[in-house]
Coordinates of C-alpha atoms and ligand atoms in Angstrom, one line a residue:
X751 CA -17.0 -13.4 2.5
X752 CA -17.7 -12.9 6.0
X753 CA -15.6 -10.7 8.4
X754 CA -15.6 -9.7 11.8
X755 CA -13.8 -5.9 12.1
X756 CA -12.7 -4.8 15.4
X757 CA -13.1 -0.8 14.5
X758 CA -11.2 0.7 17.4
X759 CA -11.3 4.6 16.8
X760 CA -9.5 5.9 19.8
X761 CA -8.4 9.6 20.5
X762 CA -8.9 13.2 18.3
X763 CA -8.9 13.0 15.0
X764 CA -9.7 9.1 15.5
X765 CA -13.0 9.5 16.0
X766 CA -13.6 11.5 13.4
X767 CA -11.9 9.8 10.1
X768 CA -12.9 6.3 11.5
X769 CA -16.2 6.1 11.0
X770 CA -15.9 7.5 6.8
X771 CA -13.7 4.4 6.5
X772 CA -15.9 2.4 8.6
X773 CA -19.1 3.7 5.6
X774 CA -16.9 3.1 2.6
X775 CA -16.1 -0.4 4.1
X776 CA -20.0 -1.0 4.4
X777 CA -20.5 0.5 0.7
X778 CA -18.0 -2.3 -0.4
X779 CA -19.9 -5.0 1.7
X780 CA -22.9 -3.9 0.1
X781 CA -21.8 -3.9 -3.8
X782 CA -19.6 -6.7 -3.5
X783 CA -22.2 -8.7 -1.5
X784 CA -19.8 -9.5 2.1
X785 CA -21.0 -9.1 5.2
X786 CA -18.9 -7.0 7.5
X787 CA -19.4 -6.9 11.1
X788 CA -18.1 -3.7 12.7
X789 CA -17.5 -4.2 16.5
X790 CA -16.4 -1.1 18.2
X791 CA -13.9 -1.3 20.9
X792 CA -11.7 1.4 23.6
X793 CA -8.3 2.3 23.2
X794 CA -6.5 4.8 24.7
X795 CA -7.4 7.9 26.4
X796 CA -10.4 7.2 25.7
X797 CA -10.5 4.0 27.3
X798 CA -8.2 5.5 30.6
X799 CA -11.3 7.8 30.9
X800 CA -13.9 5.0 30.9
X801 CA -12.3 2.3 32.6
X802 CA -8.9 3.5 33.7
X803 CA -6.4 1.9 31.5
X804 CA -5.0 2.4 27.9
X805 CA -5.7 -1.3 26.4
X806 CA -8.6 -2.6 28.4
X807 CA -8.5 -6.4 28.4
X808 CA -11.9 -6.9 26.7
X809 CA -10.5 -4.6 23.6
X810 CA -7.5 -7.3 23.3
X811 CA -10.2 -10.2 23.2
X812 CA -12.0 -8.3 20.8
X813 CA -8.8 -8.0 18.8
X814 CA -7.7 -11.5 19.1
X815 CA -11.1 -12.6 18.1
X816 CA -11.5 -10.3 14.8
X817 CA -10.7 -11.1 11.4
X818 CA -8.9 -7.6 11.6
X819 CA -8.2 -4.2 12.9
X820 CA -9.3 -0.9 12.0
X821 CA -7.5 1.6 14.4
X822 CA -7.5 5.5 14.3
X823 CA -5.7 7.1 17.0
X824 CA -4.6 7.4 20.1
X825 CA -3.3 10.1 22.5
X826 CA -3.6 13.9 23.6
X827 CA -2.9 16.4 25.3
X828 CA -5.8 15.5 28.3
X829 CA -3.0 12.5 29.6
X830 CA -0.2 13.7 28.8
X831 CA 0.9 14.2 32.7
X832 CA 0.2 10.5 33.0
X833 CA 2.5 8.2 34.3
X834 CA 4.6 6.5 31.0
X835 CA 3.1 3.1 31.3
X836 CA -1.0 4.5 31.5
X837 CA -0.3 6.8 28.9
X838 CA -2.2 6.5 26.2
X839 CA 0.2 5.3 23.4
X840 CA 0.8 2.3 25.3
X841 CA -1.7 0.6 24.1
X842 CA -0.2 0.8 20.6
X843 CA 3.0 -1.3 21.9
X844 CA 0.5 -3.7 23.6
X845 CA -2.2 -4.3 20.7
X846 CA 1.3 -4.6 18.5
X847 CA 3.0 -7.3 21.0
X848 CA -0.4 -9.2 21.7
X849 CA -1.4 -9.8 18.0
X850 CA 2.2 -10.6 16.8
X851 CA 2.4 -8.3 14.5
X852 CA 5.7 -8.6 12.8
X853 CA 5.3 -6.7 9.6
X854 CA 4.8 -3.3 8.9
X855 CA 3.8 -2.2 5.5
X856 CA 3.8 1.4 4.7
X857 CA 2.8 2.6 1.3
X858 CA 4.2 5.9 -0.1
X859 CA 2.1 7.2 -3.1
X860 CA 2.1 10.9 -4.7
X861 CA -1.3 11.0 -6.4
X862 CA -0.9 13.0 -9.6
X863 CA -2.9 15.9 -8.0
X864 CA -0.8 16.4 -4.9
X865 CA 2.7 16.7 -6.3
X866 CA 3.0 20.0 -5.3
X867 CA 2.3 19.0 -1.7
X868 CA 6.4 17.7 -1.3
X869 CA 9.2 19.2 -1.0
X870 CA 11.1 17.5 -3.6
X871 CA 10.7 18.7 -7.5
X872 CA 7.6 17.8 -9.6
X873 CA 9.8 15.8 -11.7
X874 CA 11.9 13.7 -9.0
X875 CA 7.9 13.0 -7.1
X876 CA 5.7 12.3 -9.7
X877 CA 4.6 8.6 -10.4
X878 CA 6.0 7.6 -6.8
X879 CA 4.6 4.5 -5.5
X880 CA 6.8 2.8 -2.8
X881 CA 6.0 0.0 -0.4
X882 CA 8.5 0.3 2.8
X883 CA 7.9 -3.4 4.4
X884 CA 9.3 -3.3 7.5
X885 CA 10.0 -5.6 10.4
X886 CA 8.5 -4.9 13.4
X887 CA 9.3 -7.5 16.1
X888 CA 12.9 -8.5 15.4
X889 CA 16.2 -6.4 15.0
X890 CA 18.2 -3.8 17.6
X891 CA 15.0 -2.8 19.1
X892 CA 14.5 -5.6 20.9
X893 CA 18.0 -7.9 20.8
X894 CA 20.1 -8.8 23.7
X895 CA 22.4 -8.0 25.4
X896 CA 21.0 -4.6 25.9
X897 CA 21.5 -1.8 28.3
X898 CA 23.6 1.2 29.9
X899 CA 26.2 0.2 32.2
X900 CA 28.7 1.6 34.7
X901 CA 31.9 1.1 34.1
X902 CA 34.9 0.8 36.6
X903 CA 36.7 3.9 35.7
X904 CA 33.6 6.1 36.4
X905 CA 32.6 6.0 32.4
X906 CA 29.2 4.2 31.1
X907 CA 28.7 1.9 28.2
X908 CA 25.4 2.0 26.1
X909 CA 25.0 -1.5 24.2
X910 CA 22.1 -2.7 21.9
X911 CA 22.5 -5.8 19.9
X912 CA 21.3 -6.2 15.6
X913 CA 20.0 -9.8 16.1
X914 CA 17.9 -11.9 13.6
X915 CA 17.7 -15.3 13.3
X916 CA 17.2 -17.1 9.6
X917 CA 13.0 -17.4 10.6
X918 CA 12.6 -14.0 11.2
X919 CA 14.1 -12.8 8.2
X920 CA 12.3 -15.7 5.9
X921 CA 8.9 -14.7 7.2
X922 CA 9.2 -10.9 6.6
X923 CA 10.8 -11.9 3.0
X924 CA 7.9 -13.8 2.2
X925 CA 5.3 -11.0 3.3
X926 CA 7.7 -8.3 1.0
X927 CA 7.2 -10.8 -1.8
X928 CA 3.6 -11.5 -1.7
X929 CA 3.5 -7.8 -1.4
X930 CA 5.1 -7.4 -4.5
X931 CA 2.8 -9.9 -6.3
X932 CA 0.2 -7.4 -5.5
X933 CA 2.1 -4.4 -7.2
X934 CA 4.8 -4.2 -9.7
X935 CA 6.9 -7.2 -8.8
X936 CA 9.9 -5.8 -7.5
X937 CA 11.8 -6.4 -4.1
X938 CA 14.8 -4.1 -2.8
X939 CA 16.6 -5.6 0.4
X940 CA 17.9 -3.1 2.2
X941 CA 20.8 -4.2 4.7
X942 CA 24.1 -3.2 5.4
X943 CA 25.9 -6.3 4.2
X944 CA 29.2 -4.9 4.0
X945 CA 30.0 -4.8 7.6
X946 CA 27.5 -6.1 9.5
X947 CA 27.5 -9.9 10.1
X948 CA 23.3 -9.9 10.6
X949 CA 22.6 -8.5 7.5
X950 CA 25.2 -10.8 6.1
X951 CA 22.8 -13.7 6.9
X952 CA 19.5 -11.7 6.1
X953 CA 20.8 -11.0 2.7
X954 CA 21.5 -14.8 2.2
X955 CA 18.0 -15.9 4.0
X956 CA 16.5 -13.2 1.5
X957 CA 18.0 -14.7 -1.6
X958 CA 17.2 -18.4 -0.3
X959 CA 13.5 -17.3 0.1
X960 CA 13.5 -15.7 -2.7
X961 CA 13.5 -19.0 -4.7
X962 CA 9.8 -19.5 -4.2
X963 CA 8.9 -16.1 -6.1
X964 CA 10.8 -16.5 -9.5
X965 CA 8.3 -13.9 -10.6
X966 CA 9.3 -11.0 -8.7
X967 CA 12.6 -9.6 -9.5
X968 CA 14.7 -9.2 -6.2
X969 CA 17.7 -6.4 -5.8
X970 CA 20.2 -5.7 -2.9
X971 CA 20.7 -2.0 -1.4
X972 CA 22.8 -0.7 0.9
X973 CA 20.6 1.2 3.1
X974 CA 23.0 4.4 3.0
X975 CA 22.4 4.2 -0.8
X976 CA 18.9 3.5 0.0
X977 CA 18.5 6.7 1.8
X978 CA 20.1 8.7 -0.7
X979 CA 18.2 6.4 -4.1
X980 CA 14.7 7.9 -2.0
X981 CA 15.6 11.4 -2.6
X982 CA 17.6 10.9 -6.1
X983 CA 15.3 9.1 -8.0
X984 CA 12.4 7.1 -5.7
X985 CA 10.3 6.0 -8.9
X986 CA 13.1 3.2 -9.1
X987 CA 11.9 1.1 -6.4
X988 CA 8.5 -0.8 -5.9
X989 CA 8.8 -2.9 -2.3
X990 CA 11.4 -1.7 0.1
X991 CA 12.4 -5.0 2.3
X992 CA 13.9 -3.7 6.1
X993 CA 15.2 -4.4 9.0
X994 CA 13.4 -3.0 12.1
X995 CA 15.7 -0.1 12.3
X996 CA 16.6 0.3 8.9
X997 CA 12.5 0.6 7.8
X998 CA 11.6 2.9 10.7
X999 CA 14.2 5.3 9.1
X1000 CA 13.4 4.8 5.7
X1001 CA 9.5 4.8 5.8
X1002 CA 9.4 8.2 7.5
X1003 CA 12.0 9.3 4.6
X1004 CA 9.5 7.4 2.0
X1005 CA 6.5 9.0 3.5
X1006 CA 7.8 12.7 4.0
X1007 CA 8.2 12.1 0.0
X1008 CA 4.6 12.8 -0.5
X1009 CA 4.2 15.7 1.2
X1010 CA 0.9 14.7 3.5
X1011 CA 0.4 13.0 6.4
X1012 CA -3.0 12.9 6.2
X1013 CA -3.2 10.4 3.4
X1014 CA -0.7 7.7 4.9
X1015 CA -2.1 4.6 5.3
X1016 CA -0.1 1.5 6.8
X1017 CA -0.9 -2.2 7.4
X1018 CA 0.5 -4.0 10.4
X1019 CA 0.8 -8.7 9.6
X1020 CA 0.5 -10.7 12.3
X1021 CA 0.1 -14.4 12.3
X1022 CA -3.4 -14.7 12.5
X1023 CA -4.9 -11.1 12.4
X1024 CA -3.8 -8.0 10.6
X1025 CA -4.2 -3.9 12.1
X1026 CA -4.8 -1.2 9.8
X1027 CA -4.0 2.3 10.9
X1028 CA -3.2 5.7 9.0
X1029 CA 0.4 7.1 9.8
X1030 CA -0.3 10.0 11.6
X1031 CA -1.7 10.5 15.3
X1032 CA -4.7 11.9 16.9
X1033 CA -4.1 15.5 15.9
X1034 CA -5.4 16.8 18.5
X1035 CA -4.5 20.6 17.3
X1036 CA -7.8 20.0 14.6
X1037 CA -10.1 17.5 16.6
X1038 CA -13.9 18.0 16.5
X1039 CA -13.5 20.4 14.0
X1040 CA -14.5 18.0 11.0
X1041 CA -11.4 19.3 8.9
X1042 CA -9.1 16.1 9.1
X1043 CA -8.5 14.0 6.3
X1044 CA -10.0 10.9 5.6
X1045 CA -8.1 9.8 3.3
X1046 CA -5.2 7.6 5.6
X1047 CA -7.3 6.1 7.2
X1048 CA -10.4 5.1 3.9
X1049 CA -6.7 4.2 2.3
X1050 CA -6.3 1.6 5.4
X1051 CA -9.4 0.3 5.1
X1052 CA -8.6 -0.6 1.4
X1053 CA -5.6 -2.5 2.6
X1054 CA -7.4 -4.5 4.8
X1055 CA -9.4 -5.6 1.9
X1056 CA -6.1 -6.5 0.0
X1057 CA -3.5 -8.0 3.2
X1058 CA -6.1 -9.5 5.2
X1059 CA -8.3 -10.4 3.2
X1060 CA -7.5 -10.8 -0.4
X1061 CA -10.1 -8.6 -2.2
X1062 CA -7.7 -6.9 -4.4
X1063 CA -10.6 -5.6 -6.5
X1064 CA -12.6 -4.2 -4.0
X1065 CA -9.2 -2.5 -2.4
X1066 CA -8.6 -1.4 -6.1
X1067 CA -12.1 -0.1 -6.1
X1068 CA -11.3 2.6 -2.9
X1069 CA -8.0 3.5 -4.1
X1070 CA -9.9 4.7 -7.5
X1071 CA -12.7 6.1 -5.6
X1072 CA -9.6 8.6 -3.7
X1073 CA -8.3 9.0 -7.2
X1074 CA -11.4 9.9 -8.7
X1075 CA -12.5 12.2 -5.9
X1076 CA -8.9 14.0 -6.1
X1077 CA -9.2 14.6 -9.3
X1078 CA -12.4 16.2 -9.3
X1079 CA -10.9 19.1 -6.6
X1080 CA -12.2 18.2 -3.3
X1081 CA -9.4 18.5 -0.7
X1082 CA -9.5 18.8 2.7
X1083 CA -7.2 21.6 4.7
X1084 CA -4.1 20.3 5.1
X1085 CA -4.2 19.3 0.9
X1086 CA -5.7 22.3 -0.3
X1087 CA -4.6 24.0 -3.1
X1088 CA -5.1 26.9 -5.3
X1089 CA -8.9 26.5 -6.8
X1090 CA -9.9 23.6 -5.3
X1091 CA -12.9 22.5 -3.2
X1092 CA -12.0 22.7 0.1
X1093 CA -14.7 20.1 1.9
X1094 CA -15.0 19.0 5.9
X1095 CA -14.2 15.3 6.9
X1096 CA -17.5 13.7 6.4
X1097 CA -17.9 15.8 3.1
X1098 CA -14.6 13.9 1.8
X1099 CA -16.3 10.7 3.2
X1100 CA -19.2 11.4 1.1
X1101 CA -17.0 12.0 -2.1
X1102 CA -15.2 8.8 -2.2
X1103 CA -18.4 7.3 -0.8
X1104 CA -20.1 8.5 -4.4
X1105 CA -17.2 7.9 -6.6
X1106 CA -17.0 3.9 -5.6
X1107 CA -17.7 1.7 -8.1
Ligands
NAD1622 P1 0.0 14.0 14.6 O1 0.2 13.0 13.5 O2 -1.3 13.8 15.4 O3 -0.1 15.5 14.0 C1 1.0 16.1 13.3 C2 0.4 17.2 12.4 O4 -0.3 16.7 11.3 C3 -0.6 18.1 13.1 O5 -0.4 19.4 12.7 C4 -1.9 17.6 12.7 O6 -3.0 18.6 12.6 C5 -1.6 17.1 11.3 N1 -2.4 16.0 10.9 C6 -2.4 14.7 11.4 N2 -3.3 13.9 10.9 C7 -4.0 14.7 10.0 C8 -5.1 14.5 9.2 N3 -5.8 13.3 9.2 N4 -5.6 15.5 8.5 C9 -5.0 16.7 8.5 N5 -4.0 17.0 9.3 C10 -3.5 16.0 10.0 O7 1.3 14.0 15.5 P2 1.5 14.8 16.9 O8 0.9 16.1 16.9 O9 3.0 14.7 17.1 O10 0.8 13.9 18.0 C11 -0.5 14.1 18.6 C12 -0.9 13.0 19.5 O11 -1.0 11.8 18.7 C13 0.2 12.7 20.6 O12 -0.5 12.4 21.7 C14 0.9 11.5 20.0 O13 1.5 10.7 21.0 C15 -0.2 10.8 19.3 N6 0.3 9.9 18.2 C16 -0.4 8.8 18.0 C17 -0.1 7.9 17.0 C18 -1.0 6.7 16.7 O14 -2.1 6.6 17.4 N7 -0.6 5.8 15.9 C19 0.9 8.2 16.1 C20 1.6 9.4 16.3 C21 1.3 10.2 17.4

């Protein structure tokens, strides 16, 4: 196939763990015979220090134009004094709201080598592999009425509003069970059906959708169980469906399972195109010192191959490449462990970069 890839690297540790996705992505072009176009692209400080804003408005053509997004990070120290709306991060929100992208899919996997690396118990970690699909545009974030007002005795009154309409909650069902196709076929709703009215109707919209995927199994969750069930036993569930606020709780939970930050990847859906990102941020405490970890953001790049554009074996092929490379002891910093091969960014790259088949 043919795809255009809007690689837009960004701030710190960005630049660094970008372009070792950006040459596995090219290895995979080359062995699978597709032709990926790379097309670079400024975001964030980077781009305020070149032409003055966060988001410039040929990086949102680019975007637009792409068959996808490969991001890295954005942010630092350098602008932090900045007024809120030219600070770099901004141009997260903006890239989000301009390409639609309603879905968030965050992946949670202990590889068998890092179990150690979490704070929970070898046995209660081991074999995790959740899918937190979240939704991104919708929810209390962004419902109305919203605000803090004065009230006539002197008091103030804070309201935000849980709102979702039957669309919303059908689309982000359908991505969750697609998703599952992909994996082990299983979909847990999270909502809080017992006393709140929108969940009420995403729970029915959920079940309604659910018709179309008799092949997935679907379960319902109370998201205070669900929180507790990700700490008890997490190898129960395969795809988490949430709510915007309910998933931006529970994927942190999910991801703090495994112990790394540095090997996070996520996948944001949009209508048309998709942006790939690792979890964590620009890391500015280890830029330019070639010790960050690859992995989150080579992991991205392997979802991009599977959400946007349906290569599941060549996605399949990175995620064994990490495996493999893992299991022969390389490790950067922040995964090191006791007799291991402690190896720079690029030098991970490399690894992976050998180890794809
Ligand atoms: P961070 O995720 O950048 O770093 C947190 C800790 O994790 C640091 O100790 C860092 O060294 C470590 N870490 C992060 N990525 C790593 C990697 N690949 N390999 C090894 N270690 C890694 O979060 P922070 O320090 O709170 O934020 C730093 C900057 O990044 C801020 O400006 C923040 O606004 C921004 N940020 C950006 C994004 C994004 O671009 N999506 C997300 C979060 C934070």
């Amino acid at each position: 196939m043919n795809a255009k890839i809007a690689v837009l690297a960004g701030d710190g540790v960005g630049r660094e763990i970008v372009p070792e996705a950006v040459k596995i992505l090219k290895a995979v072009a080359q062995k699978y015979h597709h032709t990926f176009e790379f097309v670079p692209g400024d975001i964030g400080g980077q781009a305020i220090d070149k032409v003055g804003v966060p988001l410039p408005q040929e990086t949102l053509a680019l975007a637009k134009q792409s068959d996808a997004v490969l991001l890295g990070a954005v942010g630092g120290p350098k602008w932090e004094g900045l007024e809120y709306s030219l600070r770099p991060e901004r141009a997260l929100l903006g890239i989000r709201e301009a390409l639609g992208l309603y879905a968030n899919l965050r992946p949670a996997k202990v590889y068998a080598n890092l179990v150690d690396a979490s704070t929970l118990k070898r046995e209660v970690v081991e074999g995790i592999d959740v899918l937190v699909v979240r939704e991104l545009t919708g929810g209390i974030y962004f419902g109305k009425p919203k605000g803090i007002e004065k009230l006539p005795n002197g008091e103030e009154r804070g309201v935000n509003t849980e709102v979702y309409t039957t669309d919303e909650v059908r689309r982000i069902a359908k991505v969750a069970f697609e998703a599952a196709r992909k994996r082990r076929k299983k979909v847990t709703s999270v909502d809080k059906a017992n006393v709140l009215e929108s969940s009420e109707l995403w729970r029915k919209v959920v079940i309604d959708a659910h018709k179309s995927y008799p092949d997935v199994e679907l379960s319902h969750i109370y998201v205070d169980n669900a929180a507790m069930q990700l700490v008890r036993n997490p190898r129960q569930f395969d795809v988490l469906l949430c709510n915007n606020m309910f998933g931006d709780i529970l994927s942190d939970e999910a991801a703090m399972l495994t112990g790394s930050i540095g090997m996070l990847p996520s996948a944001s859906i949009g209508a048309k195109v998709g942006l790939f990102e690792p979890i964590h941020g620009s890391a500015p405490d280890i830029a330019g010192k070639n010790i960050a970890n690859p992995i989150a953001t080579i992991a991205s790049a392997a979802m991009m191959l599977s959400y946007a554009f349906q290569l599941d074996k060549e996605a399949e092929a990175i995620e064994q490449a990490i495996v493999k490379t893992l299991d022969l002891g390389y490790r950067t910093k922040d995964i090191q462990s006791p007799g291991a091969r402690i190896v720079g960014t690029t030098e991970m790259g490399d690894a992976i970069l050998r180890n794809l088949n």
